[in-house]
Short mmCIF file of the C-alpha atoms (twelve columns), coordinates in Angstrom:
data_MODEL
# 
_entry.id   MODEL 
# 
loop_
_atom_site.group_PDB 
_atom_site.id 
_atom_site.type_symbol 
_atom_site.label_atom_id 
_atom_site.label_alt_id 
_atom_site.label_comp_id 
_atom_site.label_asym_id 
_atom_site.label_seq_id 
_atom_site.Cartn_x 
_atom_site.Cartn_y 
_atom_site.Cartn_z 
_atom_site.pdbx_PDB_model_num 
ATOM 1   C CA . UNK A 1   -45.584 -17.870 14.946  1 
ATOM 2   C CA . UNK A 2   -43.743 -16.119 17.764  1 
ATOM 3   C CA . UNK A 3   -40.148 -17.197 18.298  1 
ATOM 4   C CA . UNK A 4   -39.043 -16.272 21.800  1 
ATOM 5   C CA . UNK A 5   -35.284 -16.225 21.408  1 
ATOM 6   C CA . UNK A 6   -34.706 -13.552 24.028  1 
ATOM 7   C CA . UNK A 7   -33.388 -11.243 21.311  1 
ATOM 8   C CA . UNK A 8   -34.606 -7.705  20.757  1 
ATOM 9   C CA . UNK A 9   -35.344 -6.535  17.239  1 
ATOM 10  C CA . UNK A 10  -34.650 -3.164  15.681  1 
ATOM 11  C CA . UNK A 11  -36.185 -2.418  12.320  1 
ATOM 12  C CA . UNK A 12  -34.922 -0.216  9.485   1 
ATOM 13  C CA . UNK A 13  -35.905 0.157   5.878   1 
ATOM 14  C CA . UNK A 14  -33.144 -0.428  3.395   1 
ATOM 15  C CA . UNK A 15  -31.118 2.767   3.088   1 
ATOM 16  C CA . UNK A 16  -30.780 4.776   -0.091  1 
ATOM 17  C CA . UNK A 17  -27.536 2.939   -0.833  1 
ATOM 18  C CA . UNK A 18  -29.223 -0.491  -0.861  1 
ATOM 19  C CA . UNK A 19  -29.038 -2.364  -4.082  1 
ATOM 20  C CA . UNK A 20  -30.195 -5.788  -5.131  1 
ATOM 21  C CA . UNK A 21  -28.243 -7.037  -8.112  1 
ATOM 22  C CA . UNK A 22  -29.273 -9.587  -10.701 1 
ATOM 23  C CA . UNK A 23  -27.204 -12.236 -8.893  1 
ATOM 24  C CA . UNK A 24  -29.166 -11.634 -5.638  1 
ATOM 25  C CA . UNK A 25  -26.462 -9.601  -3.885  1 
ATOM 26  C CA . UNK A 26  -27.899 -7.183  -1.325  1 
ATOM 27  C CA . UNK A 27  -26.042 -4.285  0.217   1 
ATOM 28  C CA . UNK A 28  -27.227 -1.403  2.327   1 
ATOM 29  C CA . UNK A 29  -27.818 -0.170  5.859   1 
ATOM 30  C CA . UNK A 30  -29.437 -2.409  8.443   1 
ATOM 31  C CA . UNK A 31  -29.265 0.293   11.124  1 
ATOM 32  C CA . UNK A 32  -28.689 4.054   11.134  1 
ATOM 33  C CA . UNK A 33  -26.912 5.889   13.950  1 
ATOM 34  C CA . UNK A 34  -28.400 8.771   15.894  1 
ATOM 35  C CA . UNK A 35  -31.998 8.443   14.683  1 
ATOM 36  C CA . UNK A 36  -34.898 7.568   16.977  1 
ATOM 37  C CA . UNK A 37  -37.001 4.724   15.683  1 
ATOM 38  C CA . UNK A 38  -40.710 4.306   16.341  1 
ATOM 39  C CA . UNK A 39  -39.918 2.496   19.600  1 
ATOM 40  C CA . UNK A 40  -37.907 5.467   20.892  1 
ATOM 41  C CA . UNK A 41  -34.513 3.774   20.621  1 
ATOM 42  C CA . UNK A 42  -31.416 5.456   19.211  1 
ATOM 43  C CA . UNK A 43  -28.412 3.354   18.189  1 
ATOM 44  C CA . UNK A 44  -25.151 5.159   18.881  1 
ATOM 45  C CA . UNK A 45  -22.039 5.079   16.704  1 
ATOM 46  C CA . UNK A 46  -19.768 2.259   17.849  1 
ATOM 47  C CA . UNK A 47  -22.603 0.151   19.295  1 
ATOM 48  C CA . UNK A 48  -21.752 -2.825  17.066  1 
ATOM 49  C CA . UNK A 49  -17.939 -2.626  17.207  1 
ATOM 50  C CA . UNK A 50  -17.284 -5.173  19.991  1 
ATOM 51  C CA . UNK A 51  -19.847 -7.627  18.611  1 
ATOM 52  C CA . UNK A 52  -18.512 -7.450  15.053  1 
ATOM 53  C CA . UNK A 53  -14.976 -7.933  16.349  1 
ATOM 54  C CA . UNK A 54  -16.003 -10.968 18.435  1 
ATOM 55  C CA . UNK A 55  -17.807 -12.525 15.450  1 
ATOM 56  C CA . UNK A 56  -14.745 -12.019 13.255  1 
ATOM 57  C CA . UNK A 57  -12.347 -13.408 15.855  1 
ATOM 58  C CA . UNK A 58  -14.588 -16.447 16.282  1 
ATOM 59  C CA . UNK A 59  -14.778 -17.057 12.539  1 
ATOM 60  C CA . UNK A 60  -18.548 -16.465 12.596  1 
ATOM 61  C CA . UNK A 61  -20.910 -14.223 10.633  1 
ATOM 62  C CA . UNK A 62  -24.106 -12.351 11.311  1 
ATOM 63  C CA . UNK A 63  -27.000 -14.582 10.193  1 
ATOM 64  C CA . UNK A 64  -29.403 -13.592 7.378   1 
ATOM 65  C CA . UNK A 65  -32.927 -14.693 8.311   1 
ATOM 66  C CA . UNK A 66  -36.427 -14.361 6.903   1 
ATOM 67  C CA . UNK A 67  -38.714 -12.379 9.266   1 
ATOM 68  C CA . UNK A 68  -36.535 -13.238 12.333  1 
ATOM 69  C CA . UNK A 69  -37.379 -16.926 11.999  1 
ATOM 70  C CA . UNK A 70  -34.279 -18.889 13.082  1 
ATOM 71  C CA . UNK A 71  -35.507 -21.896 11.121  1 
ATOM 72  C CA . UNK A 72  -35.481 -19.896 7.872   1 
ATOM 73  C CA . UNK A 73  -32.006 -18.689 6.893   1 
ATOM 74  C CA . UNK A 74  -32.277 -17.233 3.373   1 
ATOM 75  C CA . UNK A 75  -28.750 -16.157 2.602   1 
ATOM 76  C CA . UNK A 76  -25.420 -15.092 4.019   1 
ATOM 77  C CA . UNK A 77  -24.071 -11.721 5.044   1 
ATOM 78  C CA . UNK A 78  -20.559 -11.665 3.628   1 
ATOM 79  C CA . UNK A 79  -19.760 -8.320  5.196   1 
ATOM 80  C CA . UNK A 80  -21.079 -6.306  8.139   1 
ATOM 81  C CA . UNK A 81  -19.346 -3.140  9.270   1 
ATOM 82  C CA . UNK A 82  -19.914 0.192   10.929  1 
ATOM 83  C CA . UNK A 83  -19.277 3.411   9.079   1 
ATOM 84  C CA . UNK A 84  -20.136 7.021   9.929   1 
ATOM 85  C CA . UNK A 85  -23.789 6.489   8.966   1 
ATOM 86  C CA . UNK A 86  -24.660 3.122   10.490  1 
ATOM 87  C CA . UNK A 87  -24.405 -0.636  10.207  1 
ATOM 88  C CA . UNK A 88  -23.743 -1.521  6.558   1 
ATOM 89  C CA . UNK A 89  -24.258 -5.078  5.366   1 
ATOM 90  C CA . UNK A 90  -23.581 -6.896  2.121   1 
ATOM 91  C CA . UNK A 91  -24.646 -10.419 1.379   1 
ATOM 92  C CA . UNK A 92  -26.235 -12.913 -0.973  1 
ATOM 93  C CA . UNK A 93  -29.731 -14.337 -1.054  1 
ATOM 94  C CA . UNK A 94  -29.456 -18.060 -1.630  1 
ATOM 95  C CA . UNK A 95  -31.711 -18.635 -4.582  1 
ATOM 96  C CA . UNK A 96  -31.058 -22.363 -4.231  1 
ATOM 97  C CA . UNK A 97  -33.540 -22.214 -1.328  1 
ATOM 98  C CA . UNK A 98  -37.269 -21.630 -1.762  1 
ATOM 99  C CA . UNK A 99  -37.349 -18.707 0.711   1 
ATOM 100 C CA . UNK A 100 -34.266 -17.162 -0.931  1 
ATOM 101 C CA . UNK A 101 -36.001 -17.211 -4.333  1 
ATOM 102 C CA . UNK A 102 -39.181 -15.818 -2.782  1 
ATOM 103 C CA . UNK A 103 -37.258 -13.056 -1.010  1 
ATOM 104 C CA . UNK A 104 -35.487 -12.047 -4.240  1 
ATOM 105 C CA . UNK A 105 -38.829 -11.902 -6.096  1 
ATOM 106 C CA . UNK A 106 -40.533 -9.922  -3.303  1 
ATOM 107 C CA . UNK A 107 -37.687 -7.402  -3.113  1 
ATOM 108 C CA . UNK A 108 -37.676 -6.967  -6.906  1 
ATOM 109 C CA . UNK A 109 -41.459 -6.367  -6.818  1 
ATOM 110 C CA . UNK A 110 -41.177 -3.871  -3.950  1 
ATOM 111 C CA . UNK A 111 -43.279 -6.019  -1.599  1 
ATOM 112 C CA . UNK A 112 -40.444 -6.410  0.932   1 
ATOM 113 C CA . UNK A 113 -38.420 -3.311  1.708   1 
ATOM 114 C CA . UNK A 114 -37.138 -3.690  5.219   1 
ATOM 115 C CA . UNK A 115 -34.246 -4.946  7.273   1 
ATOM 116 C CA . UNK A 116 -34.388 -5.669  10.985  1 
ATOM 117 C CA . UNK A 117 -31.587 -6.489  13.366  1 
ATOM 118 C CA . UNK A 118 -31.793 -9.137  16.069  1 
ATOM 119 C CA . UNK A 119 -29.583 -8.274  19.043  1 
ATOM 120 C CA . UNK A 120 -29.073 -8.246  22.776  1 
ATOM 121 C CA . UNK A 121 -28.506 -4.946  24.549  1 
ATOM 122 C CA . UNK A 122 -25.210 -4.882  26.433  1 
ATOM 123 C CA . UNK A 123 -25.142 -1.168  27.395  1 
ATOM 124 C CA . UNK A 124 -27.807 1.527   27.155  1 
ATOM 125 C CA . UNK A 125 -28.802 4.804   28.755  1 
ATOM 126 C CA . UNK A 126 -31.445 7.501   28.382  1 
ATOM 127 C CA . UNK A 127 -31.275 10.964  26.863  1 
ATOM 128 C CA . UNK A 128 -33.177 14.110  27.856  1 
ATOM 129 C CA . UNK A 129 -36.009 13.220  25.439  1 
ATOM 130 C CA . UNK A 130 -36.514 9.841   27.097  1 
ATOM 131 C CA . UNK A 131 -35.041 7.887   24.202  1 
ATOM 132 C CA . UNK A 132 -33.111 4.746   25.019  1 
ATOM 133 C CA . UNK A 133 -29.536 5.250   23.789  1 
ATOM 134 C CA . UNK A 134 -28.107 1.910   22.690  1 
ATOM 135 C CA . UNK A 135 -24.339 2.103   23.145  1 
ATOM 136 C CA . UNK A 136 -23.305 -1.558  22.958  1 
ATOM 137 C CA . UNK A 137 -25.231 -4.299  21.164  1 
ATOM 138 C CA . UNK A 138 -24.534 -7.985  20.627  1 
ATOM 139 C CA . UNK A 139 -25.603 -8.464  17.001  1 
ATOM 140 C CA . UNK A 140 -26.998 -11.901 16.161  1 
ATOM 141 C CA . UNK A 141 -28.843 -11.534 12.879  1 
ATOM 142 C CA . UNK A 142 -30.145 -9.195  10.197  1 
ATOM 143 C CA . UNK A 143 -33.510 -10.222 8.744   1 
ATOM 144 C CA . UNK A 144 -35.476 -9.256  5.675   1 
ATOM 145 C CA . UNK A 145 -38.848 -8.077  7.000   1 
ATOM 146 C CA . UNK A 146 -42.192 -6.750  5.848   1 
ATOM 147 C CA . UNK A 147 -42.698 -3.970  8.422   1 
ATOM 148 C CA . UNK A 148 -39.597 -1.926  9.349   1 
ATOM 149 C CA . UNK A 149 -39.656 0.771   12.038  1 
ATOM 150 C CA . UNK A 150 -36.997 3.351   11.148  1 
ATOM 151 C CA . UNK A 151 -38.852 5.779   8.851   1 
ATOM 152 C CA . UNK A 152 -35.904 7.854   7.648   1 
ATOM 153 C CA . UNK A 153 -34.096 5.030   5.821   1 
ATOM 154 C CA . UNK A 154 -35.740 4.008   2.551   1 
ATOM 155 C CA . UNK A 155 -35.371 1.404   -0.136  1 
ATOM 156 C CA . UNK A 156 -33.923 2.363   -3.494  1 
ATOM 157 C CA . UNK A 157 -36.296 0.271   -5.579  1 
ATOM 158 C CA . UNK A 158 -35.151 -0.945  -8.977  1 
ATOM 159 C CA . UNK A 159 -36.117 1.540   -11.659 1 
ATOM 160 C CA . UNK A 160 -37.265 4.294   -9.283  1 
ATOM 161 C CA . UNK A 161 -36.128 7.734   -10.406 1 
ATOM 162 C CA . UNK A 162 -34.451 10.023  -7.815  1 
ATOM 163 C CA . UNK A 163 -37.454 12.383  -7.927  1 
ATOM 164 C CA . UNK A 164 -39.769 9.498   -7.072  1 
ATOM 165 C CA . UNK A 165 -37.473 8.460   -4.224  1 
ATOM 166 C CA . UNK A 166 -37.704 12.008  -2.793  1 
ATOM 167 C CA . UNK A 167 -41.481 11.954  -3.125  1 
ATOM 168 C CA . UNK A 168 -41.640 8.595   -1.315  1 
ATOM 169 C CA . UNK A 169 -39.552 10.018  1.542   1 
ATOM 170 C CA . UNK A 170 -41.862 13.049  1.812   1 
ATOM 171 C CA . UNK A 171 -44.974 10.875  1.877   1 
ATOM 172 C CA . UNK A 172 -43.425 8.605   4.515   1 
ATOM 173 C CA . UNK A 173 -42.479 11.624  6.631   1 
ATOM 174 C CA . UNK A 174 -46.066 12.933  6.410   1 
ATOM 175 C CA . UNK A 175 -47.424 9.549   7.541   1 
ATOM 176 C CA . UNK A 176 -44.920 9.397   10.379  1 
ATOM 177 C CA . UNK A 177 -45.918 12.894  11.523  1 
ATOM 178 C CA . UNK A 178 -49.585 11.968  11.491  1 
ATOM 179 C CA . UNK A 179 -48.875 8.726   13.393  1 
ATOM 180 C CA . UNK A 180 -46.952 10.620  16.079  1 
ATOM 181 C CA . UNK A 181 -49.729 13.213  16.387  1 
ATOM 182 C CA . UNK A 182 -52.312 10.454  16.885  1 
ATOM 183 C CA . UNK A 183 -50.090 8.778   19.477  1 
ATOM 184 C CA . UNK A 184 -49.938 12.031  21.481  1 
ATOM 185 C CA . UNK A 185 -53.756 12.226  21.742  1 
# 
């Protein structure tokens, strides 16, 4: 089902720092600064600052949704902040809901490994490579998703050794290179 909310979506896999604890707490990066995604967009440092401040001043939070479906909230983001690397979020899956339990099980199994932001672009420009530089975004939600777009940020799956994590990054980079080569033809 397509939900036309007028929001844009930007996908990222959970960053290396993501963890999912036994009590369904999730923390990690929903967006990384300075890296072009598969759509050619680059989020700039500071792009979320005004939006996060407005949410805080209004006593509101970024919503946690399942696959960008506004009718399926699956948890709460208790914290969302910018740091030098990107947009870091920390929240809780609500296992009292069916989708929250499903999401926790799918993450634990490695079937879901992506985050995606829902936002409106407030300010953007272009760089010399033709990438859209996103300099101010109105952040609405961060969803758990099946297919993320930012290849350089990866999930730290439960029980995966650091060597395996490096191998997964190398394989993903090889696939991304092949995909880009095919797109150029």
